[in-house]
XYZ file of C-alpha atoms in Angstrom:
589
model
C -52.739 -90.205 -48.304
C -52.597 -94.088 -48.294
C -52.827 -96.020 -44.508
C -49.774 -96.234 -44.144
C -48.864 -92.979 -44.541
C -51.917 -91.762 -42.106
C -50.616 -94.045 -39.126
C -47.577 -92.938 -39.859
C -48.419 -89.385 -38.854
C -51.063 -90.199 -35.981
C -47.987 -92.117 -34.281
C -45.502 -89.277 -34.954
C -48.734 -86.373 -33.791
C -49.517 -88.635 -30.760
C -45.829 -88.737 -29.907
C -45.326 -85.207 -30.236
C -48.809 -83.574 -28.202
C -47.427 -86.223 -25.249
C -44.255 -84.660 -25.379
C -45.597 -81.071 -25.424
C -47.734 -82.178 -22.735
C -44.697 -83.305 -20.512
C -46.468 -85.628 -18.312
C -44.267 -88.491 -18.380
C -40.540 -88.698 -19.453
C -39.439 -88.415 -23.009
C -37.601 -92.395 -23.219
C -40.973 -93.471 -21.741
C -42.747 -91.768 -24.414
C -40.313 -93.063 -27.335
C -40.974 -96.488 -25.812
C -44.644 -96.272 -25.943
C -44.192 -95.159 -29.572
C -41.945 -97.519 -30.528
C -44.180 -100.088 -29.574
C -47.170 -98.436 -31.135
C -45.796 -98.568 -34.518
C -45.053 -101.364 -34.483
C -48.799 -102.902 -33.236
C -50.177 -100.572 -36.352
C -47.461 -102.433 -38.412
C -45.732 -99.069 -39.594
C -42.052 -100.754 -38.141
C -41.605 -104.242 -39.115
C -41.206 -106.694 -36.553
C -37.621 -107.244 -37.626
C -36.620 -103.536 -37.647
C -38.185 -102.834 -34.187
C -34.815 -102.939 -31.970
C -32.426 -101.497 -35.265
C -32.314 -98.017 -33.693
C -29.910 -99.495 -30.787
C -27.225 -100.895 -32.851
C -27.632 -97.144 -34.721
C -23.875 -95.455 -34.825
C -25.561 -92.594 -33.235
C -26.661 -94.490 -29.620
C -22.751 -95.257 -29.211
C -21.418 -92.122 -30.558
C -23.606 -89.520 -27.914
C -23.161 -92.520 -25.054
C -18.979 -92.537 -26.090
C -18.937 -88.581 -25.824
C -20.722 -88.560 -22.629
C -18.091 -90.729 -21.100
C -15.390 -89.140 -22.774
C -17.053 -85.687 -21.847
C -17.095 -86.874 -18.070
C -13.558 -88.023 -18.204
C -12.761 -84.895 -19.454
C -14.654 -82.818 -16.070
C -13.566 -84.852 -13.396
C -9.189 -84.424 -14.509
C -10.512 -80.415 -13.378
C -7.894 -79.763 -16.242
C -10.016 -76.521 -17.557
C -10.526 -74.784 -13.937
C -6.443 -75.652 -13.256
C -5.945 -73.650 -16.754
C -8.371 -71.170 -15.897
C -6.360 -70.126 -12.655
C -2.989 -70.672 -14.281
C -3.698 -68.224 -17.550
C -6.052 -66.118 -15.978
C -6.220 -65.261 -12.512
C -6.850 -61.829 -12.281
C -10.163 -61.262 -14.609
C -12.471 -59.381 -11.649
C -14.743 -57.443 -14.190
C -17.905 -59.483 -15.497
C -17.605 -58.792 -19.147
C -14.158 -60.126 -18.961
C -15.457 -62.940 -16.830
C -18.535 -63.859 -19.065
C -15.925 -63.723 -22.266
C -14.048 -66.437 -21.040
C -16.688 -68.572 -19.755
C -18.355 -68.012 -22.816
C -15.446 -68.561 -25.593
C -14.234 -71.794 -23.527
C -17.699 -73.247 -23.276
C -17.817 -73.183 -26.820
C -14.737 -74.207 -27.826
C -15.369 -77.528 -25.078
C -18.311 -77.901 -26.522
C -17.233 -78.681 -30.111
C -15.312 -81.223 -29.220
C -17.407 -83.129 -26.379
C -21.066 -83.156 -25.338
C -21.949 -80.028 -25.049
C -23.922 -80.412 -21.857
C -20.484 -81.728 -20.543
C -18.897 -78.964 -21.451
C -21.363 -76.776 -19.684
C -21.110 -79.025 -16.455
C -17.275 -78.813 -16.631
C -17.557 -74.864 -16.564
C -20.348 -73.959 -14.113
C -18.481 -74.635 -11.217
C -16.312 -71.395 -12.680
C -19.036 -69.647 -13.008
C -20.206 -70.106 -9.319
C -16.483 -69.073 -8.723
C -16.623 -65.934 -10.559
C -20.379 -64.990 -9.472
C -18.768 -65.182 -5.734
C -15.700 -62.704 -6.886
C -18.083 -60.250 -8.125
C -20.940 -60.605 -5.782
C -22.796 -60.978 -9.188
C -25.815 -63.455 -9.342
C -25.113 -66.551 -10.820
C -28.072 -66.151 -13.155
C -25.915 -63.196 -15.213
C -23.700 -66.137 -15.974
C -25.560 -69.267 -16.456
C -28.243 -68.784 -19.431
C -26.111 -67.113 -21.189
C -23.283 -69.961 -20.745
C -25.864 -72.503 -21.860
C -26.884 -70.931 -25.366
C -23.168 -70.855 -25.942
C -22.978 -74.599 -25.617
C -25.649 -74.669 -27.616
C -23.890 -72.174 -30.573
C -20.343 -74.484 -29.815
C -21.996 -77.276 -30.624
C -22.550 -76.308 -34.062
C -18.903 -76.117 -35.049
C -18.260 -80.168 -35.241
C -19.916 -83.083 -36.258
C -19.678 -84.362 -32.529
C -20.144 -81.745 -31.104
C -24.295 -82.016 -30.969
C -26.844 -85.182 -31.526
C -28.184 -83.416 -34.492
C -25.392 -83.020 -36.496
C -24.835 -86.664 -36.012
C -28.016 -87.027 -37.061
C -28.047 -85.394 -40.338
C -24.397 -86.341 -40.803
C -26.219 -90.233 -41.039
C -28.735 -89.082 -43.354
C -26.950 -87.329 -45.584
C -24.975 -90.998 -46.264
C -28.190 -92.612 -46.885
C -29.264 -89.744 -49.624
C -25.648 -89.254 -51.055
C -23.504 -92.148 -50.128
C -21.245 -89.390 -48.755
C -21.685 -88.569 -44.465
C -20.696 -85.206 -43.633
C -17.179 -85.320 -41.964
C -15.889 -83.974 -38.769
C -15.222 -80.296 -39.572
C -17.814 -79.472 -42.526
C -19.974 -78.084 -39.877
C -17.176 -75.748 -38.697
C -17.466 -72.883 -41.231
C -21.135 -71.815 -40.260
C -21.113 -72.757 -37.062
C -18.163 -70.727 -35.852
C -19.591 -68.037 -37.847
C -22.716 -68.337 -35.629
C -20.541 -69.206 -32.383
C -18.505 -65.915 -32.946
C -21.811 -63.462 -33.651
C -23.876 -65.700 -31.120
C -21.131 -64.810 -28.358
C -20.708 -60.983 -29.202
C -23.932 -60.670 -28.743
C -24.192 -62.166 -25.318
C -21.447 -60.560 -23.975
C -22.808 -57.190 -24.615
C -27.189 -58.116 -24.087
C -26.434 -60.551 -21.068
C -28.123 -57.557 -19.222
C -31.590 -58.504 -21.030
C -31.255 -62.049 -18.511
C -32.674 -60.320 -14.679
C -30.455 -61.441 -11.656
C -32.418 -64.307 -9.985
C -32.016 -66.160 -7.239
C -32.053 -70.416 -6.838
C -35.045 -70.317 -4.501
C -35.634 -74.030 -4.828
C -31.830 -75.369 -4.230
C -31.537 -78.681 -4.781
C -31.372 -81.690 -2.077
C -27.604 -81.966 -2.217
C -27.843 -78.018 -1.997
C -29.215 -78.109 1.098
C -27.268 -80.790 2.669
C -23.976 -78.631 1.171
C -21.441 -78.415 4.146
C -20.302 -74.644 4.587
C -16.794 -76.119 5.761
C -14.537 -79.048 6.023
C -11.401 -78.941 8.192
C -8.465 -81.310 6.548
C -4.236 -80.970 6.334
C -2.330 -81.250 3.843
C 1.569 -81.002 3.237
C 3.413 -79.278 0.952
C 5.623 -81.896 -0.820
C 8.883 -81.194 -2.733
C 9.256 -80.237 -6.216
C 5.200 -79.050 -5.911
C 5.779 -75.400 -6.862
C 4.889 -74.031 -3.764
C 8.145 -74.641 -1.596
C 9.422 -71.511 -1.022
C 6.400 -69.706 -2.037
C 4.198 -67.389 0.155
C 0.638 -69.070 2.030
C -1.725 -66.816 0.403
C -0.362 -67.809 -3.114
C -1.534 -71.192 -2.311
C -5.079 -69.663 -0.781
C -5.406 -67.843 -3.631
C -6.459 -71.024 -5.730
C -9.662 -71.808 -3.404
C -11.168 -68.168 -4.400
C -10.992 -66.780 -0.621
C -13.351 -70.283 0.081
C -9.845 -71.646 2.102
C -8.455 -70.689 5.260
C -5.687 -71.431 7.056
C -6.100 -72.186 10.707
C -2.408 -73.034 11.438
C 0.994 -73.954 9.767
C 2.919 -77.517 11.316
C 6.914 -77.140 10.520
C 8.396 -80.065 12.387
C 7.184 -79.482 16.545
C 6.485 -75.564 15.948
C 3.047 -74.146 15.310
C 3.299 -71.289 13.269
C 0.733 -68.956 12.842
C -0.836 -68.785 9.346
C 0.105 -65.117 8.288
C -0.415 -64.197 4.473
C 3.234 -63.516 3.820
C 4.979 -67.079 5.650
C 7.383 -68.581 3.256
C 6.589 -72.490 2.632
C 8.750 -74.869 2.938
C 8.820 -78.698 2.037
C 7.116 -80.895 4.518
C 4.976 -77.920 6.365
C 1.685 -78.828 7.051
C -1.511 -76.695 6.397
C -4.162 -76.854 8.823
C -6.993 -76.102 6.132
C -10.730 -74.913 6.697
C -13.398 -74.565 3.728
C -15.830 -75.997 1.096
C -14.812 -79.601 -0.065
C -14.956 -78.235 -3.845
C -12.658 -75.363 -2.850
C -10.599 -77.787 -0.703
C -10.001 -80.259 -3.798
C -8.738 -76.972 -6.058
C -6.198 -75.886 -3.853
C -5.193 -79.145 -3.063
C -5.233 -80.829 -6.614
C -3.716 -76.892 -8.087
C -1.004 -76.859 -5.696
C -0.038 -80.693 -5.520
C -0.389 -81.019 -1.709
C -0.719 -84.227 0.049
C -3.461 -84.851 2.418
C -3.832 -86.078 5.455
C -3.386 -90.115 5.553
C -1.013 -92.891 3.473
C -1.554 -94.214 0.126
C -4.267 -96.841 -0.844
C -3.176 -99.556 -3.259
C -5.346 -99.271 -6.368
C -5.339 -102.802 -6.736
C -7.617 -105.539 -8.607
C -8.470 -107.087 -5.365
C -9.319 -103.585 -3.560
C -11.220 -102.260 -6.538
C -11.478 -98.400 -7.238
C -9.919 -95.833 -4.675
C -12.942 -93.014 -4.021
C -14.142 -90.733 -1.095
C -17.354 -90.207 0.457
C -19.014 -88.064 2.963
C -20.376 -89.964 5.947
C -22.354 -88.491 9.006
C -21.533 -90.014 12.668
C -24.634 -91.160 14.416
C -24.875 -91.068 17.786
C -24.536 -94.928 18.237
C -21.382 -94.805 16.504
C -18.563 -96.746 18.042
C -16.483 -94.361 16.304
C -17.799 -91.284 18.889
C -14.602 -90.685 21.915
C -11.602 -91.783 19.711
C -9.687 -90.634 17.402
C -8.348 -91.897 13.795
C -4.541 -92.029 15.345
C -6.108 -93.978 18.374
C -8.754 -96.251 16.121
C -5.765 -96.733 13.694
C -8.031 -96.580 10.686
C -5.756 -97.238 7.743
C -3.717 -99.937 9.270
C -6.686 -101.862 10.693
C -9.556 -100.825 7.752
C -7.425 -99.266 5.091
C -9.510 -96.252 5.024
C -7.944 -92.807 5.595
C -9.862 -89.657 7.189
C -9.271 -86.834 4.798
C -11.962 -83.804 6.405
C -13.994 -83.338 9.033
C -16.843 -80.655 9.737
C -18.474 -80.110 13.295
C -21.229 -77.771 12.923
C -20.661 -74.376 15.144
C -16.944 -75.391 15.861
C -13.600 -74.652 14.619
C -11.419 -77.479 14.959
C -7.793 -76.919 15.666
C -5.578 -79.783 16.106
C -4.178 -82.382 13.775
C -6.866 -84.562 11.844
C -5.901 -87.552 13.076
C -6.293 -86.433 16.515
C -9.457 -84.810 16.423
C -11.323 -86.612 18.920
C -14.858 -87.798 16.647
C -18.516 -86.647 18.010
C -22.075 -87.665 16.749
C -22.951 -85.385 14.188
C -19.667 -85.046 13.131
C -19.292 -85.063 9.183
C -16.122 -87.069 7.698
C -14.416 -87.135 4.424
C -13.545 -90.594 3.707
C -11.212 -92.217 1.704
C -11.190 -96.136 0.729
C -11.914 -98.360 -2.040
C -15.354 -98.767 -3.049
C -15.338 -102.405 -1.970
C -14.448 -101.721 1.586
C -15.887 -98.094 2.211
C -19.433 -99.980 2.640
C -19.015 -102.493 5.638
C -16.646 -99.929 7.005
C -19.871 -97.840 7.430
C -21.979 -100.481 8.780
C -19.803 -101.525 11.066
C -19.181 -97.840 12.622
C -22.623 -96.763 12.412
C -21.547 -94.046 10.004
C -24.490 -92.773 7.461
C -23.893 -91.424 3.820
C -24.785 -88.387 3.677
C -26.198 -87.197 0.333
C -24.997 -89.210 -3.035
C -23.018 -86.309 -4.896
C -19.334 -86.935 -6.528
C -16.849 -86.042 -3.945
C -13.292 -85.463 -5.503
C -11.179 -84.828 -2.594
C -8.626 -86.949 -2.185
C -9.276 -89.019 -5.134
C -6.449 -89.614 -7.957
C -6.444 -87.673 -11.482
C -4.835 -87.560 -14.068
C -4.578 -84.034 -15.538
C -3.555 -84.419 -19.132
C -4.712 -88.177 -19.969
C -8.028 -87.353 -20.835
C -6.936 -84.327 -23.146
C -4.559 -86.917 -24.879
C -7.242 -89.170 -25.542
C -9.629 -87.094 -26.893
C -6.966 -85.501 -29.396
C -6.182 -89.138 -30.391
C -10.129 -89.486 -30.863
C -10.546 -86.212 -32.868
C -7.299 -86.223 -35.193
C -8.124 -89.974 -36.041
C -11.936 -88.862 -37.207
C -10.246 -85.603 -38.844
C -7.716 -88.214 -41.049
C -10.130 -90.710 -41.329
C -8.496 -93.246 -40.098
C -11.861 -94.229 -37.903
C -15.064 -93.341 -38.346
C -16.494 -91.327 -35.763
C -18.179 -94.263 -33.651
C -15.505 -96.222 -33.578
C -13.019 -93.605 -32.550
C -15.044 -92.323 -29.791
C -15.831 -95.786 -28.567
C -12.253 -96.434 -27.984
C -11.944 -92.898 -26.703
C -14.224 -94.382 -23.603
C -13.079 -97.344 -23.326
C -9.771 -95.233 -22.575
C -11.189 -93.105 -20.126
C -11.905 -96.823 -18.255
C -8.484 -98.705 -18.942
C -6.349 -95.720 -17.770
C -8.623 -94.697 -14.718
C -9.504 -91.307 -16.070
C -13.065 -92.366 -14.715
C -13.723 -95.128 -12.410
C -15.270 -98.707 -13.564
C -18.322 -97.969 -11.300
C -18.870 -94.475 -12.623
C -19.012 -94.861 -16.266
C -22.421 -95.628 -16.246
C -23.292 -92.810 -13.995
C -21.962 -91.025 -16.781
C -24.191 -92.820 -19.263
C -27.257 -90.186 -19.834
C -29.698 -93.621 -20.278
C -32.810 -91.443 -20.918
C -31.326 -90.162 -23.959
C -30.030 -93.304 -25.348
C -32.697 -95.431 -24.911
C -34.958 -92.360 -26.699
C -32.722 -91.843 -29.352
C -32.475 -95.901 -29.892
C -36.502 -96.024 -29.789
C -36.978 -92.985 -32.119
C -34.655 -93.674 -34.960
C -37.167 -96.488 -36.620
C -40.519 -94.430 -35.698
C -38.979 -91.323 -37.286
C -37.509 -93.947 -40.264
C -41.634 -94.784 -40.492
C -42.111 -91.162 -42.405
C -39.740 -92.309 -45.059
C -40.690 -95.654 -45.535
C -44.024 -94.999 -45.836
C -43.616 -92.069 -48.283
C -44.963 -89.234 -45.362
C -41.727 -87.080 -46.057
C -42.094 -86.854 -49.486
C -45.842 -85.952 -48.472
C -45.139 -83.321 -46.183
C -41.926 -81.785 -48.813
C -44.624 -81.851 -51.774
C -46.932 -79.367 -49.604
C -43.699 -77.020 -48.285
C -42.619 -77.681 -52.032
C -45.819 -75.827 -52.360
C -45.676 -73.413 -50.463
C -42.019 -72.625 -51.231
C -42.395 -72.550 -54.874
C -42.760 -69.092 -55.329
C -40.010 -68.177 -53.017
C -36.024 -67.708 -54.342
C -33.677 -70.398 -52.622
C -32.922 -67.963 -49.381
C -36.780 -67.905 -48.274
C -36.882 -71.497 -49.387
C -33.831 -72.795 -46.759
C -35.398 -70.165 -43.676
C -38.526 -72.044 -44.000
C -37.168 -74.631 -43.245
C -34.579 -73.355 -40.655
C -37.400 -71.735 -38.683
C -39.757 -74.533 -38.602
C -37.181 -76.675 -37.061
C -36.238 -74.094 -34.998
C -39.927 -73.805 -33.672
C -40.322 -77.347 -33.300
C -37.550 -78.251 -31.214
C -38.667 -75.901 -28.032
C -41.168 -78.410 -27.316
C -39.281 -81.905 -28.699
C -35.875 -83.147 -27.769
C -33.376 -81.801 -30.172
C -32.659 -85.212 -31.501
C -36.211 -86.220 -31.772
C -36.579 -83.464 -34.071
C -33.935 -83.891 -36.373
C -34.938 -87.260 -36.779
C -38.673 -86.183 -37.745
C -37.104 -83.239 -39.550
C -34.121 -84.187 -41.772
C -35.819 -86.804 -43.784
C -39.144 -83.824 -44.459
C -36.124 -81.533 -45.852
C -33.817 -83.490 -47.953
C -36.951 -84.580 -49.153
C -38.693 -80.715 -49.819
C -35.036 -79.973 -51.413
C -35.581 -82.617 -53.640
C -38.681 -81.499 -54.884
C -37.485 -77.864 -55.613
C -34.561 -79.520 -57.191
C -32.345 -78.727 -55.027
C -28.911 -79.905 -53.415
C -29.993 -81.527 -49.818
C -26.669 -80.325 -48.169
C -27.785 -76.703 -46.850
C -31.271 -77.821 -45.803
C -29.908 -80.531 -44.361
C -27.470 -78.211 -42.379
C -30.659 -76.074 -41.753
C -32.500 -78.375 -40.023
C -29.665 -79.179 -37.539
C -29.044 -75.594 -36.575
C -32.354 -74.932 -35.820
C -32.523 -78.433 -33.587
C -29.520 -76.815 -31.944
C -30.241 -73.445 -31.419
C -33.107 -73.834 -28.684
C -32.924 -70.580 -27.041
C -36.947 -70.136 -26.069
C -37.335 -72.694 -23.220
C -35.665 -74.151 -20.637
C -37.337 -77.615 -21.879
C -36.540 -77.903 -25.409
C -32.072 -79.148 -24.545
C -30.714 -80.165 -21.587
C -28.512 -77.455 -21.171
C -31.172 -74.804 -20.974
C -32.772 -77.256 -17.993
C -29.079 -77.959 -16.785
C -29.007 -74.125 -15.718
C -32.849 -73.538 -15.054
C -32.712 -74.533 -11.396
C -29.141 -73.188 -9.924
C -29.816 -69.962 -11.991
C -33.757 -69.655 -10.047
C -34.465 -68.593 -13.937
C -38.733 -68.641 -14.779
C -39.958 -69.961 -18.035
C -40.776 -66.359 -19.343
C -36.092 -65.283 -18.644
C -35.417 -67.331 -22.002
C -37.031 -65.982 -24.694
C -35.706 -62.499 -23.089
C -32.275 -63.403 -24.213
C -33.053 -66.205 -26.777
C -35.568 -64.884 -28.794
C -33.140 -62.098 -30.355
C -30.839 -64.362 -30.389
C -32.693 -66.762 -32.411
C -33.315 -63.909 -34.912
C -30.057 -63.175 -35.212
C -29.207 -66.583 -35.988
C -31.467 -66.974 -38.799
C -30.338 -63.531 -40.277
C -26.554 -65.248 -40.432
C -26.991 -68.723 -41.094
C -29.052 -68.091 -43.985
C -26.625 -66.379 -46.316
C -23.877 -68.299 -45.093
C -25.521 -71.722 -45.463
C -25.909 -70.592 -48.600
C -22.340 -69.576 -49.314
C -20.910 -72.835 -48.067
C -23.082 -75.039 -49.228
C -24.448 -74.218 -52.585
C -28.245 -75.158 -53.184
C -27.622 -75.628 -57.006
């Protein structure tokens, strides 16, 4: 081993065993390494900053935008309800979840397309009296197996879709991931359906700040507007959309107060008096195209963007003794009241005359430049920073449009994948899919910055011959061993790496080791190169090793020791199929 080459891997090592210890965050850590090779002179000077111009950095920071985009339109849980609103059993339940968290995620981040669903899944856990946790791991390993099917859909097959250009000339395109990894998607599934038993019902015993601070109910009005659907329609069609999370305290038609029986025909400018959850609230609201409570906001340049928080009253408020009719809120601050909770209290008349109390919680609506002083000046406190969509303008089918312009211009190749995606974005922004001052809430910066530090630490392997190295002893090792035992090798030892790394930090550390031991066997990098990303996606064994798995950790009150109950069969079973059909598809010789 020359110098080089032994700095090389003491960077890499040191990286790694601070990782595994998980004292400090992994972009930190990248950082630290980053800079490290470069003071041992491993990374040149000039190459130190490359990894954030890298195609990858804007193609997982464009899906993440175009994944949030894609959550906040609610489009999937409006579908959900329309094609399916009767599925009560929880194998029937966990299929769909299951099949449409896949599917999502092949197309968008696959975390995103597990935040998009789990709101479902509370949904469904509540209709069965199931606990969530029955619903949630097994949810996140199917984002996981989804992911496999594009080469968006996960970091690592971007990853290895860039290396494979610098070995061949020739990236990987959008859908030559898609005949293995639906294979593995389909069996993955199957079997999760039918073992999702093997996952214990838990409980979240550790909920979350914004948990805790989660309003039971919110009382608001809404009317039903013509040409909605609804006019002429029964009450408990439209309560049927909020899950039994809605109630009905009282129905306005013109100066009669009708009483809010399950079977009262709708008609056209009635107004529901409305009691539950705001996320419940927003469904049957946004599902059944009622208008709320208040007049409409000009989205305008000067105003900025239109959004709603949640604001206690504190008991110096000026706002305490009056009510929004008598304070005339939109005509003198252009903010409209859309909710209202008062703990221990059902509140019965009209929003606007609901006469306001310290303590009282408000849903408020207002642009984002004007929603500030408005609270200063009222002594009204925010109340926990969580996105609040009622009340705030979508638009359904935009965001579906866009990213089917994104993926059929990768799939002709009229774009490369970057560029398409980064205009897919940049839509989400110029059409208001998501607003200006949430893109870069959207933004996952941890990962970006570690995946921008990374890329020239892991490129240090290569350039300083390590790879080659490391594929001359598995060369070794392997050279007994037909093509089959040759590809699980590798498969498994990325698979056992990435439990403890970032799935993108190990395909960068692992790709170049493979092509590399393929070329030493004399072999065709393609399948090991395939290899290496399915075992960087397929972290079933801790709730560490992908985001997903820690996505789902906390709401599902899962322990360390729940995943490799489900995941570690899994993971076998996943090795037993990829293998031969990596091998089909992809010919080694």
């Amino acid at each position: 081993m020359t110098t080089p080459q032994i700095l090389a891997f003491g960077v890499i090592g040191l990286m790694m065993a601070v990782f595994i210890w998980d004292r400090f965050r992994y972009d930190l850590v990248a950082c630290c390494a980053l800079v490290l090779a470069v003071c041992v002179g491993i990374v040149p000077f000039e190459k130190a900053f490359s990894g954030f111009s890298d195609d990858i950095v804007i193609i997982v920071g464009s899906a993440l935008v175009v994944s949030a985009g894609v959550a906040r339109s609610g489009i999937v849980d409006s579908a959900i309800k329309r094609f399916f609103p009767n599925l009560n059993s929880l194998h029937t339940q966990l299929a769909l979840l299951l099949i449409v968290v896949a599917v999502l995620s092949a197309f968008i981040k696959n975390i995103g397309a597990l935040a998009i669903m789990i709101p479902v899944a509370f949904q469904f856990s509540r209709k069965t009296g199931k606990s969530p946790s029955l619903y949630l791991m097994p949810m996140s390993f199917a984002a996981l197996l989804g992911g496999l099917m594009t080469q968006i859909g996960t970091s690592p097959n971007i990853v290895v879709s860039r290396l494979r250009e610098e070995i061949t000339g020739k990236s990987f395109t959008m859908f030559d991931f898609t005949p293995v990894g639906a294979t593995l998607a389909l069996v993955g599934i199957i079997f999760l359906i039918f073992f999702h038993w093997l996952v214990p019902e838990r409980q979240n015993e550790n909920p979350s700040l914004e948990e805790a601070l989660d309003l039971k109910n919110y009382f608001s009005e809404a009317t039903v507007v013509e040409g909605s659907g609804f006019d002429g329609k029964m009450l408990n069609e439209i309560l049927k959309l909020g899950d039994g999370e809605v109630v009905a305290t009282a129905i306005l038609r013109g100066h009669s107060r009708l009483s809010p029986i399950p079977d009262l025909i709708l008609k056209a400018g009635d107004t529901l008096l409305l009691e539950g959850g705001p996320e419940p609230l927003d469904r049957v609201v946004t599902n059944a195209k009622l208008k709320l409570a208040g007049k409409q906001i000009p989205a305008d340049t000067q105003d900025g963007d239109i959004t709603s928080i949640e604001a206690v009253v504190s008991p110096e408020s000026t706002l305490i003794g009056w009510s929004a009719r008598q304070l005339s809120l939109f005509n003198r601050r252009r903010v409209n009241l859309l909710a209202v909770s008062r703990q221990g209290h059902r509140l019965t008349e009209r929003l606007s005359e609901v006469t306001l109390k310290g303590g009282d919680v408000l849903v408020l609506q207002g642009s984002r430049k004007n929603l500030p002083a408005f609270l200063q000046e009222f002594s009204c406190l925010p109340l926990a920073q969580r996105d609040i969509l009622l009340g705030t303008q979508r638009r359904a089918y935009v965001p579906l449009i866009i990213l089917a312009a994104a993926m059929g211009a990768t799939a002709a190749g009229l774009a490369p994948v970057a560029v398409a995606f980064f205009c897919a974005a940049l839509a989400m922004v110029v059409f208001r899919v998501i607003p200006l001052a949430d893109v870069y809430k959207a933004l996952d910066g941890p990962i970006l910055i570690m995946l921008a530090a990374l890329i020239p630490v892991s490129d240090s392997l290569r350039t300083t011959g390590g790879s080659e190295l490391i594929a001359g002893w598995l060369g070794d090792f392997a050279a007994q061993m037909p093509p089959f035992g040759a590809l699980a090798l590798i498969l498994i030892t990325a698979m056992a790496v990435t439990p403890f790394l970032n799935n993108a930090a190990t395909v960068l550390v692992m790709a170049p080791i493979a092509a590399s031991f393929a070329q030493t066997l004399g072999y065709k990098p393609e399948a090991f190169l395939m290899a290496v990303a399915i075992g960087a996606g397929c972290d079933f064994l801790t709730p560490i090793g992908h985001q997903c798995n820690t996505l789902v950790f906390g709401p599902g009150g899962y322990r360390f020791s729940d995943y490799p109950r489900l995941g570690l069969p899994l993971s076998f079973i996943i090795i037993l199929v990829s293998v031969p059909m990596l091998l089909y598809v992809w010919p080694v010789r």
